[in-house]
PDB file of C-alpha atoms in Angstrom:
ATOM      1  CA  UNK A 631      -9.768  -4.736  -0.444  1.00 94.00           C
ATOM      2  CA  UNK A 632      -7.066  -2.428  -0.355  1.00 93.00           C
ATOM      3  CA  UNK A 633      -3.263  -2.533  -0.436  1.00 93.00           C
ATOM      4  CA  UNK A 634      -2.115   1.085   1.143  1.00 92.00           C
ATOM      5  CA  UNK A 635       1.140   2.397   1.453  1.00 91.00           C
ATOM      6  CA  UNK A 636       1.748   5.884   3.130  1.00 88.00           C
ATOM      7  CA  UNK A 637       3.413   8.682   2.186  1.00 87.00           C
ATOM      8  CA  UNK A 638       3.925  12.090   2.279  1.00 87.00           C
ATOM      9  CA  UNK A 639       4.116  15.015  -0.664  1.00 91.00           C
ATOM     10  CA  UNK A 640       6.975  13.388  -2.020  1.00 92.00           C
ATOM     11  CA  UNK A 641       8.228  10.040  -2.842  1.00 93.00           C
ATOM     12  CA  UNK A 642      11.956   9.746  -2.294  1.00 92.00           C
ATOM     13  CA  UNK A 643      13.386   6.426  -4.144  1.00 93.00           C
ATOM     14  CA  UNK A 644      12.831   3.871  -1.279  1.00 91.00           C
ATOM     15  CA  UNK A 645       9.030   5.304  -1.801  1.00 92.00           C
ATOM     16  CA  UNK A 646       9.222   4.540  -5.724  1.00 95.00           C
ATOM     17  CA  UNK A 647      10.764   1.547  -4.865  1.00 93.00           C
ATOM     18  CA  UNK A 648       7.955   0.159  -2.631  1.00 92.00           C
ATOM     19  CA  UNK A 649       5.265   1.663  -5.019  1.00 95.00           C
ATOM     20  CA  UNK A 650       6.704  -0.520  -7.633  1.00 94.00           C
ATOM     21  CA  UNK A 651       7.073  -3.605  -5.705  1.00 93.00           C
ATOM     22  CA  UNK A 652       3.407  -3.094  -4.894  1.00 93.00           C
ATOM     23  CA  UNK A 653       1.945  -2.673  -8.351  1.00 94.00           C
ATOM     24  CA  UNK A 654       3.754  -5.805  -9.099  1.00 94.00           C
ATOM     25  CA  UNK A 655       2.476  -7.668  -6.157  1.00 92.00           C
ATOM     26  CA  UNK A 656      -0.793  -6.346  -7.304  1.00 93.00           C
ATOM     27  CA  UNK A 657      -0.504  -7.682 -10.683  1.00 93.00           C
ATOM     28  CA  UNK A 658       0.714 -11.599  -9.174  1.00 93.00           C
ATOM     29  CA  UNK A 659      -2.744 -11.586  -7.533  1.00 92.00           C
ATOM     30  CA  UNK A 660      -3.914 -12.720 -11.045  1.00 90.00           C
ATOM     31  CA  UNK A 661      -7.701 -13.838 -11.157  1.00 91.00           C
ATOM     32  CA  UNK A 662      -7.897 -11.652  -7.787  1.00 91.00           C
ATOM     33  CA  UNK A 663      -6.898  -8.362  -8.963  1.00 92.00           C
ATOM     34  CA  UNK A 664      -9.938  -6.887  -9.672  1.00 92.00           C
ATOM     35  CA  UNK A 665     -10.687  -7.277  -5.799  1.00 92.00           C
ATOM     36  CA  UNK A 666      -8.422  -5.092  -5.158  1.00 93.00           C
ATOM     37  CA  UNK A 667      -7.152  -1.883  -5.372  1.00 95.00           C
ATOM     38  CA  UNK A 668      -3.959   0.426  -4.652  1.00 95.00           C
ATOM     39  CA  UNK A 669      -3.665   2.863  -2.737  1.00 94.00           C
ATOM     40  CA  UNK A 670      -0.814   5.763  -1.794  1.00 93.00           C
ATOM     41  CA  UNK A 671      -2.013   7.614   1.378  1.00 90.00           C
ATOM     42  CA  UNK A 672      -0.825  11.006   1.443  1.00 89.00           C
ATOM     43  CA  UNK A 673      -0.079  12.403   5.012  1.00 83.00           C
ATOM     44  CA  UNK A 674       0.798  16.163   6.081  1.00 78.00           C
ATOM     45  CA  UNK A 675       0.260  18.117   2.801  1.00 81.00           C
ATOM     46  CA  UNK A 676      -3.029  18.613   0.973  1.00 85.00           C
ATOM     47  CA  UNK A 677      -1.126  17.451  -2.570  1.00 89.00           C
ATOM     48  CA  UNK A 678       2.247  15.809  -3.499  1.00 90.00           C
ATOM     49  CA  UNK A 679       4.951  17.570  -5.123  1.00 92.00           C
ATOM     50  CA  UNK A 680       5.175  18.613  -8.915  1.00 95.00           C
ATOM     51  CA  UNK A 681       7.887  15.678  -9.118  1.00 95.00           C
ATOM     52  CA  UNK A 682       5.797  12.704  -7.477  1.00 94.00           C
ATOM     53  CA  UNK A 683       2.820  13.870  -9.155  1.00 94.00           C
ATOM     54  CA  UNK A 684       4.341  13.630 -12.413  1.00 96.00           C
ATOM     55  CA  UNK A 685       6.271  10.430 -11.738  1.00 96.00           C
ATOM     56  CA  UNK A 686       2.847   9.065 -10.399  1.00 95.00           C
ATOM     57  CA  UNK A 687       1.141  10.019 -13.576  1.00 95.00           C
ATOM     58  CA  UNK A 688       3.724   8.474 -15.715  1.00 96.00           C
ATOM     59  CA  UNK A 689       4.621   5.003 -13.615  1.00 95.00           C
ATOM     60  CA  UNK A 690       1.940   4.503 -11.479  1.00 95.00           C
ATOM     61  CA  UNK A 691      -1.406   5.652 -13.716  1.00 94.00           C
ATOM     62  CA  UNK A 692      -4.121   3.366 -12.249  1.00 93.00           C
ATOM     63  CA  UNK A 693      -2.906   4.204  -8.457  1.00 95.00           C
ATOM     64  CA  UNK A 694      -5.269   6.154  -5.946  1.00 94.00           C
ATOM     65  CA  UNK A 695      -4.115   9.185  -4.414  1.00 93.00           C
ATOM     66  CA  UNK A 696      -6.201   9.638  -1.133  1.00 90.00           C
ATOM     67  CA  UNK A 697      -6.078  12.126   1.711  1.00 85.00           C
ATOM     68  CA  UNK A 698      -5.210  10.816   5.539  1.00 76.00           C
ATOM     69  CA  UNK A 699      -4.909  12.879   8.543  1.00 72.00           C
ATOM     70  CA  UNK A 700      -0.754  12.190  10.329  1.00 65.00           C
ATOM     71  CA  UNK A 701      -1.787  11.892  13.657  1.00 68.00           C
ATOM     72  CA  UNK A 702      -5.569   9.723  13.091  1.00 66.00           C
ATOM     73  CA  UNK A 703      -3.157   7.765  10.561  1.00 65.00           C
ATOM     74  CA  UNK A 704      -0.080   7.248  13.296  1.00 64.00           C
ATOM     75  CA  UNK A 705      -2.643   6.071  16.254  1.00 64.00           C
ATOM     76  CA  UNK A 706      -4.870   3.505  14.278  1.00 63.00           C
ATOM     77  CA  UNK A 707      -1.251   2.122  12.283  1.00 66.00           C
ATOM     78  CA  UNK A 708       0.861   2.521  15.433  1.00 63.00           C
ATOM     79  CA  UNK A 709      -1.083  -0.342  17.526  1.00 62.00           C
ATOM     80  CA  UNK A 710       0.102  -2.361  13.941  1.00 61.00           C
ATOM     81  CA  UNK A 711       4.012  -1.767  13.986  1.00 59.00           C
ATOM     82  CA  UNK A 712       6.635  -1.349  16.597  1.00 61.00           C
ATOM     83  CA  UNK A 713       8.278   0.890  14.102  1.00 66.00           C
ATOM     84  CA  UNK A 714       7.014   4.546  12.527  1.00 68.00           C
ATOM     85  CA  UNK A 715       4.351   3.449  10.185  1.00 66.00           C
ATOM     86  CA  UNK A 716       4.637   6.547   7.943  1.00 69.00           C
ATOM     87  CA  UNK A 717       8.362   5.948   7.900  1.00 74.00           C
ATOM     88  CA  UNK A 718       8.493   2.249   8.168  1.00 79.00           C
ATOM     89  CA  UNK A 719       7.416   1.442   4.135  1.00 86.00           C
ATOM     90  CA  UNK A 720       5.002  -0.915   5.546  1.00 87.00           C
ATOM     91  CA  UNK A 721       2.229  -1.788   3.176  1.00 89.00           C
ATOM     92  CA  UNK A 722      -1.223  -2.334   4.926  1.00 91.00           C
ATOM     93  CA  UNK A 723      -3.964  -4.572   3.768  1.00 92.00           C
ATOM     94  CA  UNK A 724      -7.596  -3.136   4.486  1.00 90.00           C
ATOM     95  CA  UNK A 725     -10.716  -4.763   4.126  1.00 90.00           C
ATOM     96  CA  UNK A 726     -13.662  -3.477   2.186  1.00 91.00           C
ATOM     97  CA  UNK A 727     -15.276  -2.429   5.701  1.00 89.00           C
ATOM     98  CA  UNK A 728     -12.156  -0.132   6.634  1.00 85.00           C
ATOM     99  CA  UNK A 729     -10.070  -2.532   8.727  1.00 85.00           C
ATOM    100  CA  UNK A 730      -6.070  -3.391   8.690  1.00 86.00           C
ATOM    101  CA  UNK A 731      -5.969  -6.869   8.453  1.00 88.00           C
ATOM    102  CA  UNK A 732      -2.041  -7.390   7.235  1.00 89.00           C
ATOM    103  CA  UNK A 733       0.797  -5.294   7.068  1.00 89.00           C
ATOM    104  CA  UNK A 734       4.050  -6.060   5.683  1.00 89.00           C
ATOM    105  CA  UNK A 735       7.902  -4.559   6.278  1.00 87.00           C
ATOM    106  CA  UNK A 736      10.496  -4.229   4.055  1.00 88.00           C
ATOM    107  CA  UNK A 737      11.786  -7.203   4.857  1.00 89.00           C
ATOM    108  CA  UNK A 738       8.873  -9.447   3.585  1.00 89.00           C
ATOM    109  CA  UNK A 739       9.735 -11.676   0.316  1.00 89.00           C
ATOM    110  CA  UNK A 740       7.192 -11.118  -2.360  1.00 89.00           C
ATOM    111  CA  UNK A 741       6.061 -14.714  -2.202  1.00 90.00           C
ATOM    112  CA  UNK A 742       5.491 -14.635   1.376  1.00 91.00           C
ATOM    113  CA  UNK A 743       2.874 -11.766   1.039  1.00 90.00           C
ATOM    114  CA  UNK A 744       1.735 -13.141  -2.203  1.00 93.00           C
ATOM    115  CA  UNK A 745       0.827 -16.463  -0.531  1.00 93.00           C
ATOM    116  CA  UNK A 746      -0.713 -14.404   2.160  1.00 93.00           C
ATOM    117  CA  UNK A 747      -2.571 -12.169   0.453  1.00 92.00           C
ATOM    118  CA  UNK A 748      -4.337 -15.174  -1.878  1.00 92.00           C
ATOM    119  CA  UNK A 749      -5.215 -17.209   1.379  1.00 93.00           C
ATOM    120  CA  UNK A 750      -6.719 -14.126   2.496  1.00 92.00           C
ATOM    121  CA  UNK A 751      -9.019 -13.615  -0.333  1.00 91.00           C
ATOM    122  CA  UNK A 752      -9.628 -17.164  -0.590  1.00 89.00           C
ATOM    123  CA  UNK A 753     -11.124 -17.595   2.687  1.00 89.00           C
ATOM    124  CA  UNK A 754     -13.285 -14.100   2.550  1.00 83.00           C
ATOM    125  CA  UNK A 755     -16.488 -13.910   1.502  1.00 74.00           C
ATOM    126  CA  UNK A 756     -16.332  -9.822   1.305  1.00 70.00           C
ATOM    127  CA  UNK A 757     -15.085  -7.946  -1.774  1.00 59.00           C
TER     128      UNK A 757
END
């Protein structure tokens, strides 16, 4: 399982922000944390900027970095959101076969995705 949050070459503060809220929504998964992983998806540059790759380095350590094509990225996610999903700070939940299962807004408490993402886990056998 993955949590994945997109992005570009550089994380403004609303981006910190989210990447923060996810490691700790990561770490509230408890006994289920070791199922799954974090993600940032970096869209429309080859490698973030010096900044966000030091900031990553130094607050976010144990977070992948992984390549995604804009446009692939904008037609699967689209069909997900009404809103921009590389602008939206929507965080995605994939499955260990590559499919979105979840996404969240902004505007989703912690608890709500917490409770969520557990009864998702609980009730799959994959992962």
């Amino acid at each position: 399982w993955q949590l994945l949050y997109l992005g570009g070459p550089t994380c403004d503060e609303a981006c910190q922000q989210r990447l923060y809220f996810l490691r700790q929504l990561h770490t509230r998964l408890a006994k289920d944390t070791d199922r799954v992983q974090r993600a940032y998806v970096l869209t429309g540059a080859e490698e973030v900027d010096a900044a966000t790759a030091m900031w990553l380095k130094e607050q976010q350590p144990d977070l992948r970095v992984i390549h995604g094509d804009t446009a692939t990225a904008s037609a699967v996610l689209k069909r997900t959101a009404t809103t921009d999903p590389l602008a939206g700070h929507y965080i995605y939940v994939m499955d260990p076969v590559g499919n979105i299962m979840l996404y969240f807004t902004p505007d989703h408490d912690a608890a709500a995705i917490l409770k969520d993402l557990k009864k998702l886990l609980a009730s799959s056998g994959l992962g």
